[in-house]
Coordinates of C-alpha atoms in Angstrom, one line a residue:
R271 CA -0.7 -5.0 23.1
N272 CA -2.3 -3.5 26.1
Y273 CA -0.1 -0.9 27.9
S274 CA -2.6 0.0 30.5
S275 CA -1.4 -2.5 33.2
P276 CA 0.0 -1.0 36.4
E277 CA 3.5 -2.2 35.4
T278 CA 3.5 -0.3 32.2
E279 CA 1.7 2.7 33.4
G280 CA 4.9 2.9 35.5
Q281 CA 6.9 5.5 37.1
L282 CA 6.1 8.4 34.7
L283 CA 2.4 8.4 35.5
N284 CA 2.9 8.1 39.3
S285 CA 5.4 10.9 39.2
F286 CA 3.1 13.1 37.2
I287 CA 0.3 12.6 39.7
R288 CA 2.7 13.6 42.6
Y289 CA 3.9 16.5 40.5
F290 CA 0.5 18.0 39.8
G291 CA -1.2 17.1 43.0
D292 CA -4.3 15.4 44.2
S293 CA -6.7 17.2 41.9
L294 CA -5.1 15.6 38.8
E295 CA -5.2 12.2 40.5
R296 CA -8.9 12.4 40.9
K297 CA -9.4 13.3 37.2
I298 CA -7.0 11.0 35.5
K299 CA -7.2 7.2 35.8
R300 CA -4.3 6.5 33.5
M301 CA -1.7 8.2 31.3
P302 CA -2.2 7.8 27.5
L303 CA 0.4 5.5 26.2
I304 CA 1.8 5.1 22.7
E305 CA -0.7 2.7 21.3
E306 CA -3.8 4.0 23.0
T307 CA -6.4 6.3 21.5
V308 CA -5.8 9.7 22.9
M309 CA -7.7 13.0 22.8
P310 CA -5.4 15.9 21.7
G311 CA -7.9 18.4 23.1
D312 CA -7.8 17.0 26.6
S313 CA -6.3 19.9 28.5
L314 CA -6.0 17.8 31.7
L315 CA -3.0 16.0 30.2
T316 CA -1.4 19.1 28.7
L317 CA 1.7 20.4 30.3
P318 CA 2.6 24.0 29.9
V319 CA 6.3 23.2 29.1
V320 CA 8.2 20.1 28.2
I321 CA 12.0 20.5 28.1
I322 CA 13.9 17.9 26.1
G323 CA 17.4 17.5 27.4
N324 CA 18.7 17.6 31.0
G325 CA 22.1 19.1 30.5
P326 CA 23.1 22.6 31.9
S327 CA 20.6 24.3 29.4
G328 CA 17.6 22.3 30.6
I329 CA 18.7 22.5 34.3
C330 CA 19.0 26.3 34.1
L331 CA 15.6 26.7 32.4
S332 CA 14.0 24.5 35.0
Y333 CA 15.5 26.7 37.7
L334 CA 13.9 29.8 36.3
L335 CA 10.6 28.1 35.6
S336 CA 10.5 26.9 39.2
G337 CA 10.1 30.5 40.3
Y338 CA 13.7 31.5 41.1
R339 CA 14.1 35.2 40.2
P340 CA 17.2 37.3 39.8
Y341 CA 17.3 40.8 41.3
L342 CA 20.0 43.5 41.4
S343 CA 21.9 43.0 44.7
P344 CA 21.5 45.9 47.1
E345 CA 25.2 46.8 47.3
A346 CA 26.1 45.8 43.8
I347 CA 27.6 48.2 41.3
H348 CA 28.1 46.9 37.8
P349 CA 31.4 47.9 36.2
N350 CA 29.5 49.0 33.0
P351 CA 28.0 52.4 34.2
I352 CA 25.4 52.5 31.4
L353 CA 24.1 49.0 32.2
H354 CA 24.2 49.8 35.9
T355 CA 22.1 52.9 35.4
K356 CA 19.5 50.8 33.5
L357 CA 19.5 48.2 36.3
E358 CA 18.9 50.9 38.9
E359 CA 15.9 52.2 37.0
A360 CA 13.9 49.1 37.8
R361 CA 15.7 47.8 40.9
H362 CA 12.4 46.6 42.4
L363 CA 11.8 44.3 39.4
S364 CA 13.5 41.0 38.7
I365 CA 15.5 40.7 35.6
V366 CA 12.9 38.3 34.2
D367 CA 10.3 41.1 34.4
Q368 CA 12.4 43.7 32.7
D369 CA 12.9 44.6 29.0
L370 CA 15.7 42.4 27.9
E371 CA 16.2 44.2 24.6
Y372 CA 16.7 47.5 26.4
L373 CA 19.2 46.0 28.9
S374 CA 21.1 44.2 26.2
E375 CA 21.5 47.2 24.0
G376 CA 25.2 48.1 23.3
L377 CA 26.7 45.1 25.1
E378 CA 29.4 43.1 23.4
G379 CA 30.6 39.6 24.1
R380 CA 31.6 36.2 22.7
S381 CA 28.0 35.2 21.8
S382 CA 25.9 36.3 18.9
N383 CA 22.8 36.2 21.1
P384 CA 22.3 39.5 23.0
V385 CA 20.5 38.0 26.0
A386 CA 23.3 35.5 26.4
V387 CA 25.8 38.4 26.6
L388 CA 23.5 40.3 29.0
F389 CA 23.0 37.4 31.5
D390 CA 26.7 36.5 31.3
T391 CA 27.8 40.1 32.2
L392 CA 25.4 40.1 35.1
L393 CA 26.7 36.8 36.4
H394 CA 30.4 37.3 35.4
P395 CA 31.1 41.1 35.0
D396 CA 34.0 41.8 32.7
A397 CA 35.1 38.1 32.7
D398 CA 36.6 38.4 29.2
F399 CA 38.9 41.2 30.5
G400 CA 40.4 38.9 33.1
Y401 CA 38.4 40.2 36.1
D402 CA 36.8 38.0 38.8
Y403 CA 34.1 40.3 39.9
P404 CA 31.2 38.7 41.8
P405 CA 27.7 38.5 40.2
V406 CA 25.6 41.6 40.7
L407 CA 22.5 39.5 41.1
H408 CA 20.9 37.8 44.1
W409 CA 18.1 35.2 43.8
K410 CA 14.7 34.8 45.4
L411 CA 12.4 31.9 45.2
E412 CA 8.9 33.2 44.3
Q413 CA 6.4 30.3 44.3
H414 CA 3.7 32.3 42.5
N415 CA 6.0 32.4 39.4
Y416 CA 6.3 28.7 39.1
I417 CA 5.3 27.3 35.7
P418 CA 4.6 23.6 35.6
H419 CA 7.2 21.8 33.4
I420 CA 9.0 18.5 33.0
V421 CA 12.6 17.9 32.0
L422 CA 13.3 14.7 30.0
G423 CA 16.8 13.3 29.8
K424 CA 18.5 10.1 28.7
G425 CA 20.7 9.9 31.8
P426 CA 21.1 11.7 35.1
P427 CA 20.9 15.5 35.3
G428 CA 24.0 16.9 33.6
G429 CA 23.5 15.5 30.2
A430 CA 26.6 14.8 28.1
W431 CA 28.9 15.8 30.9
H432 CA 28.4 12.4 32.4
S433 CA 29.9 10.7 29.3
M434 CA 32.8 13.1 28.5
E435 CA 36.4 11.8 28.7
G436 CA 37.2 12.2 32.4
S437 CA 41.0 12.7 32.1
M438 CA 40.9 16.0 30.3
L439 CA 40.5 19.5 31.8
T440 CA 37.5 21.7 30.8
I441 CA 38.3 24.5 28.4
S442 CA 36.4 26.9 30.7
F443 CA 37.1 27.8 34.3
G444 CA 35.1 26.0 36.9
D445 CA 33.4 29.2 37.8
W446 CA 32.2 29.7 34.2
M447 CA 30.6 26.2 34.3
E448 CA 28.4 27.0 37.3
L449 CA 24.7 27.6 37.3
P450 CA 22.8 30.4 39.1
G451 CA 22.4 30.3 42.8
L452 CA 25.2 27.9 43.7
T453 CA 28.8 28.8 43.0
F454 CA 31.2 26.0 42.0
K455 CA 33.5 27.0 44.8
E456 CA 30.7 26.6 47.3
W457 CA 30.0 23.1 46.0
V458 CA 33.6 22.1 46.0
A459 CA 33.9 23.3 49.6
S460 CA 30.8 21.4 50.6
K461 CA 32.4 18.2 49.2
R462 CA 35.7 18.9 51.0
R463 CA 37.5 18.6 47.7
N464 CA 40.7 20.5 47.0
I465 CA 40.8 21.6 43.4
K466 CA 44.0 23.4 42.8
N467 CA 43.4 24.3 39.1
D468 CA 40.8 26.8 38.0
R469 CA 40.0 24.4 35.2
V470 CA 38.5 21.1 36.3
M471 CA 37.7 17.6 35.2
P472 CA 34.4 17.0 33.4
E473 CA 33.4 14.4 36.0
E474 CA 33.5 17.1 38.7
I475 CA 31.2 19.3 36.6
A476 CA 28.8 16.4 36.0
R477 CA 28.7 15.8 39.8
Y478 CA 28.0 19.5 40.4
Y479 CA 25.1 19.5 37.9
K480 CA 23.5 16.4 39.5
H481 CA 23.9 17.9 43.0
Y482 CA 22.6 21.3 41.8
V483 CA 19.2 19.7 40.7
K484 CA 18.9 18.1 44.1
V485 CA 19.9 21.0 46.3
M486 CA 17.8 23.5 44.4
G487 CA 14.7 21.3 44.8
L488 CA 14.2 20.7 41.1
Q489 CA 14.2 16.9 41.2
K490 CA 10.4 16.7 41.0
N491 CA 10.7 18.2 37.5
F492 CA 13.3 15.7 36.2
R493 CA 12.7 12.3 34.6
D494 CA 15.8 10.2 33.7
N495 CA 16.2 7.3 31.3
V496 CA 13.7 8.9 28.9
Y497 CA 14.1 8.6 25.1
I498 CA 12.0 10.8 22.8
T499 CA 10.8 9.2 19.6
S500 CA 8.7 12.0 18.1
V501 CA 7.6 15.6 18.7
S502 CA 4.8 16.7 16.5
R503 CA 2.1 19.3 16.1
L504 CA -1.4 18.4 17.2
C505 CA -3.9 19.0 14.5
R506 CA -7.4 17.7 14.6
G507 CA -10.7 18.7 13.0
K508 CA -11.8 19.3 9.5
D509 CA -8.2 19.1 8.1
D510 CA -7.5 15.8 9.9
E511 CA -10.6 13.7 9.3
D512 CA -8.7 10.5 8.7
R513 CA -7.7 10.4 12.3
S514 CA -11.2 11.2 13.4
E515 CA -12.5 8.2 11.6
V516 CA -10.0 6.0 13.4
N517 CA -10.9 7.4 16.8
E518 CA -14.5 6.1 16.6
N519 CA -15.0 6.1 20.4
I520 CA -14.4 9.8 20.9
S521 CA -17.4 11.2 22.6
T522 CA -19.8 13.7 20.9
Q523 CA -19.2 16.1 23.7
H524 CA -15.4 16.1 23.1
L525 CA -16.0 16.7 19.4
E526 CA -18.3 19.7 20.1
M527 CA -15.7 21.1 22.4
E528 CA -13.1 20.8 19.7
D529 CA -14.3 23.7 17.7
E530 CA -14.0 26.0 20.7
Q531 CA -10.5 24.6 21.4
K532 CA -9.2 24.6 17.9
S533 CA -6.8 27.5 18.4
L534 CA -5.4 25.8 21.5
I535 CA -5.1 22.4 19.8
K536 CA -3.1 23.8 16.9
R537 CA -0.7 25.4 19.3
N538 CA 0.0 22.2 21.3
W539 CA 2.6 19.5 20.8
E540 CA 2.4 15.7 21.2
V541 CA 5.6 14.3 22.7
R542 CA 6.1 10.5 22.4
G543 CA 8.8 8.3 23.6
Y544 CA 9.7 5.6 26.2
Q545 CA 11.3 5.3 29.6
R546 CA 13.8 2.6 30.2
A547 CA 12.8 0.7 33.4
T548 CA 15.2 -0.8 35.9
D549 CA 14.7 -4.3 34.3
G550 CA 15.6 -3.0 30.9
S551 CA 12.1 -2.9 29.5
H552 CA 10.7 0.1 27.7
V553 CA 7.6 1.9 29.0
P554 CA 6.1 4.0 26.2
F555 CA 4.4 7.3 26.9
C556 CA 2.6 10.2 25.2
L557 CA 2.5 13.7 26.6
F558 CA 0.8 16.9 25.4
A559 CA 2.6 20.2 25.8
E560 CA 1.7 23.8 25.1
N561 CA 5.4 24.6 24.7
V562 CA 8.4 22.5 23.9
A563 CA 12.0 23.7 24.7
L564 CA 14.9 21.9 22.8
A565 CA 17.9 21.7 25.1
T566 CA 19.5 18.6 23.5
G567 CA 23.1 20.0 23.0
S568 CA 25.4 19.0 20.2
F569 CA 26.9 15.7 21.2
D570 CA 24.4 13.3 19.7
S571 CA 26.0 12.7 16.3
P572 CA 29.8 12.8 15.8
G573 CA 30.9 14.6 12.6
R574 CA 31.8 12.3 9.8
L575 CA 34.1 12.7 6.8
Q576 CA 31.7 10.9 4.5
V577 CA 34.5 9.0 2.8
E578 CA 35.0 5.4 1.7
G579 CA 35.9 3.0 4.5
E580 CA 34.8 5.3 7.4
D581 CA 32.6 2.5 8.7
F582 CA 35.5 0.1 9.3
P583 CA 35.7 -0.9 13.0
F584 CA 39.2 0.6 13.3
V585 CA 37.8 4.1 12.5
L586 CA 36.6 5.7 15.8
H587 CA 34.6 8.9 16.3
S588 CA 34.8 9.6 20.0
M589 CA 37.3 10.1 22.7
S590 CA 35.6 7.6 24.9
D591 CA 36.1 4.9 22.4
F592 CA 39.8 5.8 22.1
G593 CA 40.2 5.8 25.9
A594 CA 38.5 2.4 26.0
A595 CA 40.9 1.0 23.4
I596 CA 43.9 2.3 25.4
S597 CA 42.7 0.8 28.6
K598 CA 42.2 -2.6 26.9
G599 CA 45.9 -2.5 25.8
K600 CA 45.1 -2.5 22.1
F601 CA 48.2 -0.3 21.3
R602 CA 50.7 -2.4 23.2
G603 CA 53.5 -3.6 20.9
K604 CA 52.0 -1.7 17.9
A605 CA 54.5 0.2 15.8
D606 CA 52.0 1.9 13.6
P607 CA 50.8 5.3 14.8
V608 CA 47.2 6.4 15.7
L609 CA 45.8 8.6 13.0
I610 CA 44.0 11.6 14.4
V611 CA 41.8 13.8 12.1
G612 CA 40.7 17.3 13.2
A613 CA 42.1 20.6 14.5
G614 CA 39.8 21.4 17.4
L615 CA 40.2 21.0 21.1
T616 CA 38.9 17.4 21.1
A617 CA 41.4 16.4 18.6
A618 CA 44.1 18.1 20.7
D619 CA 42.9 16.2 23.7
A620 CA 43.3 13.0 21.7
V621 CA 46.9 14.0 20.7
L622 CA 47.7 14.6 24.4
C623 CA 46.1 11.4 25.4
A624 CA 48.1 9.4 22.9
Y625 CA 51.3 11.3 23.6
N626 CA 51.0 10.7 27.4
N627 CA 50.5 7.0 26.7
N628 CA 53.6 6.8 24.4
I629 CA 51.5 6.1 21.3
P630 CA 52.9 7.7 18.1
V631 CA 50.5 10.1 16.4
V632 CA 49.9 11.2 12.8
H633 CA 47.8 14.3 13.0
V634 CA 45.8 15.3 9.8
F635 CA 43.8 18.6 9.4
R636 CA 42.6 20.7 6.6
R637 CA 43.6 24.2 7.8
R638 CA 47.0 26.0 7.7
V639 CA 48.8 26.2 11.0
T640 CA 48.7 30.0 10.6
D641 CA 44.9 30.1 10.2
T642 CA 43.7 32.8 12.6
S643 CA 40.4 30.9 13.1
L644 CA 42.2 27.9 14.8
I645 CA 41.0 27.7 18.4
F646 CA 44.6 27.7 19.8
K647 CA 45.0 31.3 18.6
Q648 CA 42.2 32.3 21.0
L649 CA 43.6 30.7 24.1
P650 CA 46.1 32.4 26.4
K651 CA 49.3 30.4 26.7
K652 CA 49.6 30.7 30.5
L653 CA 46.1 29.4 31.1
Y654 CA 46.2 26.6 28.5
P655 CA 49.8 25.3 28.3
E656 CA 48.9 21.8 27.2
Y657 CA 46.9 23.0 24.1
H658 CA 49.7 25.3 23.1
K659 CA 52.1 22.4 23.4
V660 CA 50.0 20.6 20.8
Y661 CA 49.8 23.7 18.6
H662 CA 53.6 24.0 18.8
M663 CA 54.0 20.4 17.6
M664 CA 51.5 21.1 14.8
C665 CA 53.7 23.9 13.6
T666 CA 57.2 22.5 14.1
Q667 CA 56.8 18.7 13.6
S668 CA 55.1 18.8 10.2
H669 CA 55.9 16.3 7.5
T670 CA 56.9 19.3 5.3
V671 CA 59.8 20.1 7.7
D672 CA 61.1 16.5 7.5
S673 CA 59.9 14.1 4.9
N674 CA 60.2 11.2 7.4
L675 CA 57.6 10.6 10.1
H676 CA 58.7 11.7 13.6
S677 CA 58.8 9.0 16.2
A678 CA 56.2 10.5 18.5
Y679 CA 54.2 13.0 16.4
T680 CA 53.9 14.2 12.8
S681 CA 51.3 16.7 11.5
F682 CA 49.8 16.9 8.0
P683 CA 48.4 20.4 7.7
E684 CA 46.2 21.2 4.7
H685 CA 45.4 17.6 4.0
N686 CA 42.1 15.8 3.4
V687 CA 41.3 12.2 4.0
L688 CA 40.2 10.6 0.7
S689 CA 39.5 7.1 2.0
F690 CA 40.3 4.3 4.5
K691 CA 41.5 0.9 3.2
P692 CA 40.7 -2.5 4.9
E693 CA 44.4 -3.1 5.4
M694 CA 44.5 -0.2 7.9
K695 CA 45.8 2.4 5.4
C696 CA 44.6 5.9 4.7
V697 CA 44.8 7.9 1.5
L698 CA 45.6 11.6 2.1
Q699 CA 45.5 14.4 -0.4
S700 CA 47.4 17.7 0.0
A701 CA 46.1 21.1 -1.0
S702 CA 48.3 20.9 -4.1
G703 CA 46.6 17.5 -5.1
L704 CA 49.5 15.2 -4.1
K705 CA 48.3 11.9 -2.6
K706 CA 50.0 9.9 0.2
I707 CA 49.2 6.5 1.7
L708 CA 49.8 6.1 5.4
K709 CA 49.6 2.9 7.6
F710 CA 48.0 3.3 11.0
S711 CA 46.8 1.2 14.0
V712 CA 43.6 3.1 14.7
A713 CA 42.0 6.1 13.1
L714 CA 40.2 8.7 15.3
V715 CA 38.0 11.2 13.4
L716 CA 37.2 14.2 15.7
I717 CA 35.8 16.9 13.5
G718 CA 33.0 18.1 15.8
S719 CA 29.6 16.8 16.5
H720 CA 26.0 17.7 15.5
P721 CA 22.7 17.6 17.2
N722 CA 20.3 14.8 16.3
L723 CA 16.8 16.1 16.0
F724 CA 15.4 13.0 14.4
F725 CA 12.2 13.2 16.5
L726 CA 11.1 16.4 14.7
K727 CA 9.5 16.5 11.3
D728 CA 12.2 16.4 8.6
Q729 CA 14.7 16.0 11.4
G730 CA 14.3 19.7 12.3
H731 CA 15.8 20.9 9.0
S732 CA 13.0 23.4 8.6
I733 CA 13.9 25.4 11.7
G734 CA 17.5 26.3 10.9
H735 CA 18.7 29.5 9.3
H736 CA 19.2 27.6 6.1
S737 CA 16.0 25.7 5.4
N738 CA 16.2 22.0 4.4
Q739 CA 19.7 21.6 5.8
P740 CA 20.8 19.7 8.9
I741 CA 21.1 21.8 12.1
T742 CA 24.7 22.5 13.1
C743 CA 25.9 24.6 16.0
K744 CA 28.1 26.8 13.8
G745 CA 27.0 26.7 10.2
N746 CA 23.3 26.3 10.6
P747 CA 21.9 26.9 14.1
V748 CA 18.2 27.0 14.9
E749 CA 16.8 30.4 13.9
I750 CA 15.3 32.1 16.9
D751 CA 13.9 35.4 18.1
P752 CA 17.0 36.9 19.8
Y753 CA 15.1 37.9 22.9
T754 CA 12.5 35.1 23.5
Y755 CA 14.5 32.1 21.9
E756 CA 11.3 31.0 20.2
C757 CA 11.9 29.4 16.8
T758 CA 11.0 32.0 14.2
K759 CA 9.6 29.2 11.9
E760 CA 7.6 27.3 14.5
A761 CA 5.5 28.9 17.2
N762 CA 5.7 27.6 20.8
L763 CA 8.9 25.7 20.0
F764 CA 12.0 27.1 21.8
A765 CA 15.7 26.3 21.5
L766 CA 18.7 27.2 23.6
G767 CA 22.4 26.2 24.2
P768 CA 24.5 24.7 21.4
L769 CA 21.4 24.4 19.1
V770 CA 21.4 28.2 18.8
G771 CA 25.2 28.6 18.7
D772 CA 26.0 29.0 22.5
N773 CA 28.5 26.2 23.1
F774 CA 29.8 27.6 26.3
V775 CA 27.9 27.1 29.6
R776 CA 28.5 30.8 30.3
F777 CA 26.2 31.8 27.5
L778 CA 23.6 29.1 27.3
K779 CA 22.1 30.5 30.6
G780 CA 20.9 33.5 28.6
G781 CA 18.6 31.2 26.6
A782 CA 16.9 30.1 29.9
L783 CA 16.4 33.8 30.8
G784 CA 14.8 34.7 27.5
I785 CA 12.5 31.7 27.4
A786 CA 11.5 32.1 31.1
R787 CA 10.5 35.8 30.4
C788 CA 8.5 34.9 27.3
L789 CA 6.6 32.1 29.1
A790 CA 6.0 34.2 32.2
I791 CA 4.4 36.9 30.0
R792 CA 2.2 34.4 28.2
Q793 CA 1.2 32.7 31.4
K794 CA 0.2 36.0 32.9
K795 CA -1.9 36.8 29.8
K796 CA -3.5 33.4 29.9
H797 CA -4.5 33.8 33.6
E798 CA -5.9 37.3 32.8
L799 CA -8.1 35.8 30.0
I800 CA -9.3 33.0 32.3
E801 CA -10.1 35.5 35.1
G802 CA -11.9 37.7 32.7
G803 CA -14.0 34.9 31.3
D804 CA -16.4 32.6 33.1
G805 CA -13.7 31.0 35.3
G806 CA -14.5 27.5 33.9
G807 CA -12.3 24.9 32.5
D808 CA -10.3 22.0 33.9
G809 CA -6.9 23.1 32.8
V810 CA -3.8 22.5 34.8
P811 CA -3.4 25.4 37.3

């Protein structure tokens, strides 16, 4: 098939031309598409940065790469005197241009990544102690610090926030969900909305992120409805002769240039995928990037029990599917309870949703109700009364207290699901080994979710802390340099957000800071090398 027609060159090519300017338009007749012969060494088509994922992680990184720089505010005094002294030492420099390891030293917070803790305490000083201090930073747009980049996302800016269950409140305060340069309160006021609670609906947060991209002038960097199919290393030359034989029409000049560019080629990435057009058709594309940043979040693949019968259509794995079943009236007149598996906040949301719709619940989870690692133990009762209501029921309405099922809710702590049966029955096993069979109307398995890095070699298993195991946000996050967020096992590949264990928006912003600083330093060195050489080359400015 020939993908070089104007229809299939499509929106991505046109937008890239607008993005890079007239000089690129004069040099590029068409964008390389998925089935065309392409030249990995063609620096004209090489982007400095491709960001995969357009949720808050990708948005924040785009903000910093667009040239926005944080400085210590003139009148600001950080409540941490040691940190404030360090900030004063280089007040004339933006935080991006300072030594992040030095600034982070000695700080403590609810993230294992030191730069995440640093940036959070600059944006929300002493927030974990209940204070509502204003940020000590102010922002300047410095055009000369702009690093060309593109942000690729499946939907509108905001990522998974657009698909979250809309009836539940966020676990974090609205202020903690905000991104640099635009407070959530300012956005709410501009929309003339009256939000009484400090915690807000996910749909409000999704709207805020979408508006943020527009008001901050980041739209030119974002491409929606884009699906990535592969991200791989470019490697051509003596160790890739097979591909050279296929590409018979590659010019001799290009092949001669290749030896000179070999170090650059090995550092670059090939990003392939397709963009869904308005008519539903798929427009394939191929991009080259010096650096790739993974900001895909953790909502791609719901956690599974891996038990017999889990693929039955009456076993659901998302709150949205449960909400859809309720809205369609599937529980009307049903006497059997909904079976909810899991002891996290999403499972608690499902319990509340069922409870509020008068649907009886059987709640199964592996831990003891006294387990100190349960999330409910970490939430203040006054701020999260609805979750403590669920936790109270988990403790007091257990099947161990009363051998009969309660009419509205019954918990089964320290139980595992062994299997689901076609007649809508579930086999449970207690910690002591006793088995029990329960009848249910719908089962809802909510035991977390995992990122899906299928587009990487070996699905990204090689870049985690534990090699050859799937990447998970808690057990096996991507292994990174703590200050640059570059993968320790793959140069020029970066990761941030839930992929590196930062599940809260408060902390994922630190990843954007670390990556922006690393890329700014490398960009500066690159320009110095070019200026120190013969000044030639056709690279992207």
